[in-house]
CSV table of C-alpha atoms in Angstrom, one decimal:
chain,number,residue,atom,x,y,z
A,607,MET,CA,-5.1,43.5,49.7
A,608,ASP,CA,-3.7,39.9,49.2
A,609,TYR,CA,-6.5,38.5,46.9
A,610,LEU,CA,-5.5,34.9,47.4
A,611,LYS,CA,-5.3,35.2,51.2
A,612,CYS,CA,-8.8,36.6,51.2
A,613,VAL,CA,-10.2,33.9,49.0
A,614,GLU,CA,-8.5,31.3,51.1
A,615,SER,CA,-9.9,32.8,54.3
A,616,PHE,CA,-13.5,32.9,52.9
A,617,VAL,CA,-13.3,29.3,51.5
A,618,THR,CA,-11.9,28.0,54.8
A,619,THR,CA,-14.5,29.8,56.7
A,620,VAL,CA,-17.3,28.2,54.7
A,621,THR,CA,-15.7,24.8,54.9
A,622,ARG,CA,-14.9,24.9,58.6
A,623,GLY,CA,-18.1,26.7,59.5
A,624,SER,CA,-16.7,29.7,61.5
A,625,PHE,CA,-14.1,32.4,61.7
A,626,THR,CA,-12.5,30.7,64.8
A,627,ALA,CA,-12.3,27.3,63.1
A,628,ALA,CA,-10.8,28.8,59.9
A,629,ALA,CA,-8.3,30.8,62.0
A,630,GLU,CA,-7.1,27.5,63.5
A,631,THR,CA,-6.6,26.0,60.1
A,632,LEU,CA,-4.8,28.9,58.6
A,633,GLY,CA,-2.7,29.8,61.7
A,634,ILE,CA,-3.9,33.4,62.0
A,635,THR,CA,-6.4,35.1,64.3
A,636,PRO,CA,-10.2,35.1,63.9
A,637,ALA,CA,-10.1,38.9,63.5
A,638,MET,CA,-7.7,38.5,60.6
A,639,VAL,CA,-10.0,36.0,58.9
A,640,GLY,CA,-12.9,38.3,59.3
A,641,LYS,CA,-10.8,41.2,57.8
A,642,HIS,CA,-9.9,39.1,54.8
A,643,VAL,CA,-13.6,38.1,54.2
A,644,ARG,CA,-14.6,41.8,54.5
A,645,GLU,CA,-11.9,42.9,52.0
A,646,LEU,CA,-13.2,40.2,49.6
A,647,GLU,CA,-16.7,41.4,49.9
A,648,LEU,CA,-15.6,45.0,49.2
A,649,ARG,CA,-13.7,43.9,46.1
A,650,THR,CA,-16.6,41.8,44.7
A,651,GLY,CA,-19.2,44.4,45.7
A,652,CYS,CA,-21.3,41.6,47.2
A,653,GLN,CA,-22.1,40.4,50.6
A,654,LEU,CA,-20.9,36.8,50.8
A,655,LEU,CA,-21.8,35.8,54.3
A,656,HIS,CA,-24.9,36.5,56.6
A,657,ARG,CA,-23.4,37.1,60.0
A,658,THR,CA,-25.3,37.3,63.3
A,659,THR,CA,-24.0,37.1,66.9
A,660,ARG,CA,-25.0,33.3,66.9
A,661,ARG,CA,-24.4,32.0,63.3
A,662,GLN,CA,-23.3,32.8,59.9
A,663,GLY,CA,-24.5,31.5,56.4
A,664,LEU,CA,-23.9,32.0,52.8
A,665,THR,CA,-25.7,34.5,50.7
A,666,ASP,CA,-26.7,33.6,47.1
A,667,ALA,CA,-23.6,35.4,45.9
A,668,GLY,CA,-21.5,33.7,48.5
A,669,GLN,CA,-22.6,30.3,47.4
A,670,ARG,CA,-21.6,31.0,43.8
A,671,PHE,CA,-18.3,32.6,44.8
A,672,TYR,CA,-17.5,29.7,47.1
A,673,GLN,CA,-17.5,27.4,44.0
A,674,TYR,CA,-15.1,29.9,42.2
A,675,GLY,CA,-12.9,30.1,45.2
A,676,LEU,CA,-12.5,26.3,45.4
A,677,GLN,CA,-11.5,26.4,41.7
A,678,ILE,CA,-9.1,29.3,42.3
A,679,LEU,CA,-7.3,27.6,45.2
A,680,ALA,CA,-7.1,24.3,43.2
A,681,THR,CA,-5.5,26.0,40.3
A,682,VAL,CA,-2.9,27.7,42.5
A,683,ARG,CA,-2.1,24.3,44.1
A,684,ASP,CA,-1.7,22.8,40.6
A,685,ALA,CA,0.5,25.5,39.4
A,686,ASP,CA,2.7,25.3,42.6
A,687,GLY,CA,3.0,21.5,42.1
A,688,LEU,CA,4.1,22.0,38.5
A,689,ALA,CA,6.8,24.5,39.4
A,690,SER,CA,8.0,22.2,42.2
A,691,GLU,CA,8.1,19.3,39.8
A,692,LEU,CA,10.0,21.2,37.2
A,693,TYR,CA,12.6,22.5,39.6
A,694,GLU,CA,13.0,19.2,41.4
A,695,ASN,CA,13.6,17.3,38.2
A,696,VAL,CA,17.4,17.1,37.5
A,697,ALA,CA,17.4,16.6,33.8
A,698,GLY,CA,18.5,18.4,30.6
A,699,LEU,CA,21.8,19.4,29.0
A,700,LEU,CA,24.7,20.8,31.1
A,701,ARG,CA,27.3,22.9,29.3
A,702,ILE,CA,30.5,23.4,31.3
A,703,SER,CA,34.0,24.7,30.4
A,704,ALA,CA,37.2,24.0,32.2
A,705,PRO,CA,41.0,24.4,31.7
A,706,VAL,CA,42.3,21.4,29.6
A,707,ALA,CA,44.6,19.8,32.2
A,708,TRP,CA,42.2,20.2,35.1
A,709,GLY,CA,39.4,19.1,33.0
A,710,ASN,CA,41.0,15.9,31.9
A,711,ARG,CA,42.4,14.9,35.2
A,712,VAL,CA,39.8,16.1,37.7
A,713,LEU,CA,36.5,17.2,36.1
A,714,THR,CA,36.0,14.2,33.6
A,715,PRO,CA,35.7,11.5,36.4
A,716,ILE,CA,33.6,13.8,38.6
A,717,LEU,CA,31.2,14.6,35.8
A,718,SER,CA,31.0,11.0,34.7
A,719,ARG,CA,29.9,9.9,38.2
A,720,PHE,CA,27.3,12.6,38.1
A,721,LEU,CA,25.9,11.4,34.8
A,722,GLN,CA,25.6,7.9,36.0
A,723,HIS,CA,23.6,9.1,39.0
A,724,TYR,CA,21.2,11.2,36.8
A,725,PRO,CA,20.2,9.3,33.7
A,726,GLY,CA,18.1,12.3,32.5
A,727,VAL,CA,21.2,14.5,32.2
A,728,ASN,CA,23.5,15.0,29.2
A,729,ALA,CA,26.6,17.0,29.3
A,730,GLU,CA,28.8,18.9,26.9
A,731,MET,CA,32.3,19.6,28.4
A,732,VAL,CA,34.5,22.1,26.6
A,733,LEU,CA,38.1,22.0,27.6
A,734,SER,CA,40.1,25.2,26.8
A,735,ASP,CA,42.8,27.2,28.5
A,736,ARG,CA,41.3,30.5,27.4
A,737,LYS,CA,38.7,32.4,29.4
A,738,VAL,CA,35.3,31.6,27.9
A,739,SER,CA,32.1,33.9,28.0
A,740,LEU,CA,29.4,32.2,29.9
A,741,ILE,CA,26.7,34.5,28.2
A,742,GLU,CA,28.0,34.6,24.7
A,743,GLU,CA,29.0,30.9,24.5
A,744,ARG,CA,26.0,29.6,26.4
A,745,PHE,CA,27.8,27.9,29.3
A,746,GLN,CA,25.9,27.3,32.5
A,747,LEU,CA,29.1,26.7,34.5
A,748,ALA,CA,32.9,27.3,33.9
A,749,ILE,CA,35.9,26.5,35.9
A,750,ARG,CA,38.3,29.5,36.1
A,751,ILE,CA,41.9,29.5,37.4
A,752,GLY,CA,43.2,32.9,38.4
A,753,ALA,CA,41.7,36.3,39.2
A,754,ILE,CA,38.0,36.7,38.5
A,755,ASN,CA,37.0,39.8,36.7
A,756,ASP,CA,33.7,38.7,35.0
A,757,ASP,CA,31.2,41.4,36.0
A,758,GLY,CA,28.0,39.9,37.3
A,759,SER,CA,29.2,36.3,37.5
A,760,VAL,CA,28.7,34.3,40.7
A,761,ALA,CA,32.1,32.9,41.7
A,762,ILE,CA,32.2,29.8,44.0
A,763,PRO,CA,35.6,29.1,45.5
A,764,LEU,CA,37.3,25.9,44.7
A,765,PRO,CA,40.5,24.3,46.3
A,766,PRO,CA,43.5,26.3,45.1
A,767,TYR,CA,45.4,25.3,42.0
A,768,ARG,CA,48.9,24.1,43.3
A,769,MET,CA,51.9,24.7,41.2
A,770,LEU,CA,55.6,23.6,41.1
A,771,LEU,CA,58.7,24.0,39.0
A,772,ALA,CA,60.0,21.0,36.8
A,773,ALA,CA,62.3,20.2,33.9
A,774,SER,CA,63.5,17.1,32.2
A,775,PRO,CA,66.5,15.0,33.4
A,776,ASP,CA,68.1,15.7,29.9
A,777,TYR,CA,67.7,19.5,30.3
A,778,LEU,CA,69.2,19.5,33.9
A,779,ALA,CA,72.1,17.3,32.7
A,780,ARG,CA,72.9,19.8,30.0
A,781,HIS,CA,72.4,23.0,31.8
A,782,GLY,CA,72.8,22.2,35.5
A,783,VAL,CA,70.3,22.2,38.4
A,784,PRO,CA,69.6,25.7,39.8
A,785,GLY,CA,70.4,26.0,43.5
A,786,SER,CA,68.4,29.2,44.2
A,787,PRO,CA,65.6,31.2,42.5
A,788,ASP,CA,68.1,33.8,41.3
A,789,GLU,CA,69.7,31.2,39.1
A,790,LEU,CA,66.5,30.9,37.1
A,791,LYS,CA,67.6,34.0,35.3
A,792,HIS,CA,70.3,32.0,33.6
A,793,HIS,CA,68.1,29.1,32.5
A,794,HIS,CA,65.8,28.4,29.7
A,795,CYS,CA,62.2,28.9,31.0
A,796,VAL,CA,59.0,28.1,29.2
A,797,SER,CA,56.2,30.5,30.2
A,798,PHE,CA,52.4,30.2,30.2
A,799,SER,CA,51.1,33.3,28.5
A,800,GLN,CA,47.6,33.1,29.9
A,801,TRP,CA,48.8,34.0,33.5
A,802,ARG,CA,51.4,36.9,33.4
A,803,SER,CA,52.6,39.0,30.6
A,804,ASP,CA,55.6,40.6,32.5
A,805,HIS,CA,57.7,37.4,32.5
A,806,ARG,CA,58.2,37.4,36.3
A,807,TRP,CA,57.9,34.2,38.5
A,808,GLN,CA,56.9,34.5,42.0
A,809,LEU,CA,58.2,31.8,44.4
A,810,GLU,CA,57.6,31.2,48.1
A,811,GLY,CA,60.2,29.4,50.2
A,812,PRO,CA,62.4,29.3,53.2
A,813,SER,CA,63.3,33.0,53.2
A,814,GLY,CA,60.0,34.4,52.1
A,815,THR,CA,58.7,35.4,48.7
A,816,GLN,CA,60.9,36.2,45.7
A,817,GLU,CA,59.9,37.5,42.3
A,818,ILE,CA,62.3,36.5,39.6
A,819,ALA,CA,62.5,38.1,36.1
A,820,ILE,CA,62.9,35.4,33.4
A,821,VAL,CA,63.5,35.6,29.7
A,822,PRO,CA,61.1,33.0,28.3
A,823,ARG,CA,62.7,30.7,25.7
A,824,MET,CA,59.1,30.0,24.6
A,825,MET,CA,55.7,31.3,25.5
A,826,VAL,CA,52.6,29.1,25.1
A,827,ASP,CA,48.9,29.4,25.8
A,828,SER,CA,48.2,25.7,26.3
A,829,GLY,CA,48.9,23.8,29.5
A,830,GLU,CA,49.6,20.6,27.6
A,831,ALA,CA,52.0,22.4,25.3
A,832,LEU,CA,53.8,23.6,28.4
A,833,ARG,CA,54.1,20.0,29.6
A,834,GLN,CA,55.3,18.8,26.2
A,835,ALA,CA,57.9,21.5,26.2
A,836,ALA,CA,59.3,20.3,29.5
A,837,LEU,CA,59.3,16.7,28.4
A,838,SER,CA,61.2,17.5,25.2
A,839,GLY,CA,64.0,19.1,27.3
A,840,LEU,CA,63.4,22.7,26.3
A,841,GLY,CA,63.6,24.2,29.7
A,842,ILE,CA,62.1,24.7,33.2
A,843,VAL,CA,58.4,25.1,33.4
A,844,GLN,CA,56.0,26.4,36.1
A,845,HIS,CA,53.0,24.2,36.0
A,846,ALA,CA,50.3,22.4,38.1
A,847,PHE,CA,50.8,19.5,40.3
A,848,ILE,CA,48.0,17.5,38.7
A,849,THR,CA,49.5,17.9,35.3
A,850,LEU,CA,53.1,17.0,36.1
A,851,GLN,CA,52.9,14.7,39.0
A,852,ARG,CA,52.7,11.4,37.0
A,853,ASP,CA,55.6,12.5,34.8
A,854,ILE,CA,57.6,13.2,37.9
A,855,ASP,CA,56.7,9.9,39.5
A,856,ALA,CA,57.7,8.1,36.3
A,857,GLY,CA,61.0,9.9,36.1
A,858,ARG,CA,60.3,11.8,32.9
A,859,LEU,CA,60.5,15.1,34.8
A,860,CYS,CA,62.3,16.3,37.9
A,861,ARG,CA,61.3,18.8,40.5
A,862,VAL,CA,63.3,21.9,40.4
A,863,LEU,CA,63.9,24.0,43.6
A,864,PRO,CA,61.3,21.8,45.5
A,865,GLU,CA,61.6,24.0,48.6
A,866,TRP,CA,60.5,27.0,46.4
A,867,LEU,CA,56.9,26.9,45.2
A,868,PRO,CA,54.8,29.3,43.0
A,869,PRO,CA,51.9,30.5,45.2
A,870,PRO,CA,48.7,28.4,44.6
A,871,ARG,CA,46.4,30.1,42.1
A,872,PRO,CA,42.8,30.7,43.1
A,873,MET,CA,40.2,28.6,41.4
A,874,HIS,CA,36.5,29.3,41.1
A,875,LEU,CA,33.3,27.8,39.7
A,876,LEU,CA,31.5,30.5,37.7
A,877,ARG,CA,27.8,30.6,36.9
A,878,LEU,CA,25.4,33.4,35.9
A,879,PRO,CA,23.2,35.0,38.5
A,880,GLY,CA,19.7,33.9,38.7
A,881,ARG,CA,17.0,32.7,41.1
A,882,PRO,CA,15.6,30.2,41.5
A,883,LEU,CA,18.7,28.3,40.5
A,884,GLN,CA,18.1,25.6,37.8
A,885,PRO,CA,18.0,22.2,39.6
A,886,LEU,CA,20.6,20.8,37.1
A,887,VAL,CA,23.1,23.5,37.9
A,888,ALA,CA,22.5,23.4,41.6
A,889,SER,CA,22.8,19.6,41.8
A,890,PHE,CA,26.0,19.5,39.8
A,891,THR,CA,27.5,22.4,41.8
A,892,ASP,CA,26.8,20.4,45.1
A,893,HIS,CA,28.2,17.2,43.5
A,894,LEU,CA,31.4,19.0,42.4
A,895,LEU,CA,32.0,20.7,45.7
A,896,ARG,CA,31.3,17.5,47.7
A,897,GLU,CA,33.8,15.4,45.5
A,898,LEU,CA,36.5,18.1,45.6
A,899,LYS,CA,36.2,18.3,49.4
A,900,ALA,CA,36.5,14.5,49.7
A,901,ASP,CA,39.6,14.6,47.7
A,902,GLN,CA,41.2,17.0,50.1
A,903,GLN,CA,40.6,14.8,53.1
């Protein structure tokens, strides 16, 4: 028995004057309205309606229950309205984590525009190249580059993280410009320790895919440290377009083996599962995806 449906059928019958009129209002059959009213009478143990072949009317118990029924339905509508208001109001604190370079170059302007649109929202953006825990560190969202192995997280695909090889003009002047992926074995390379620990660089080019074993001159766990190592002339780095493109345009760095590219790394927006989704999280997710799609066009 659906108690609320039974109450609604009874109250509508009294208000409209008949099962047929109540059925038209509720979008069900008159027989179903009558069934709901009978179930309500069984539950209350009282006859609520006098029914004859020509007319129907309220019993004394029905008159009293009708007033209670109006209050019950009004309370339900108020509760639904409150829930709707809470979940339609985009406000509160948004905690989001992202890798340092991507967060600085891409996420910061996107988040800033979102905050300008929603004055009731504040944000805490934590930029770190390590993999954060959404649960333990209380993040609602996190940007993750690379494979996803977070059990239970919802992973929303983002545009891939494009990579390239680069080095400073000074380094290339001192050590020469490699002409093929195999020649990287004889160069100083700076490796990002967060991605692969076997010191192998995978490259895709004109003749397919090659995987080159390198001996890192230095390993770092920070994207900015990787960039600074390249700028200082330490060696060749494998890094992101968004991080190195300005340095390349300014001549501070040079592309190395431009016809050979590391495969793009997958990127995802992570959030914890849960329904209904908090309006703040849902709104920012839509905003982020919309802006990233516009950037790709």
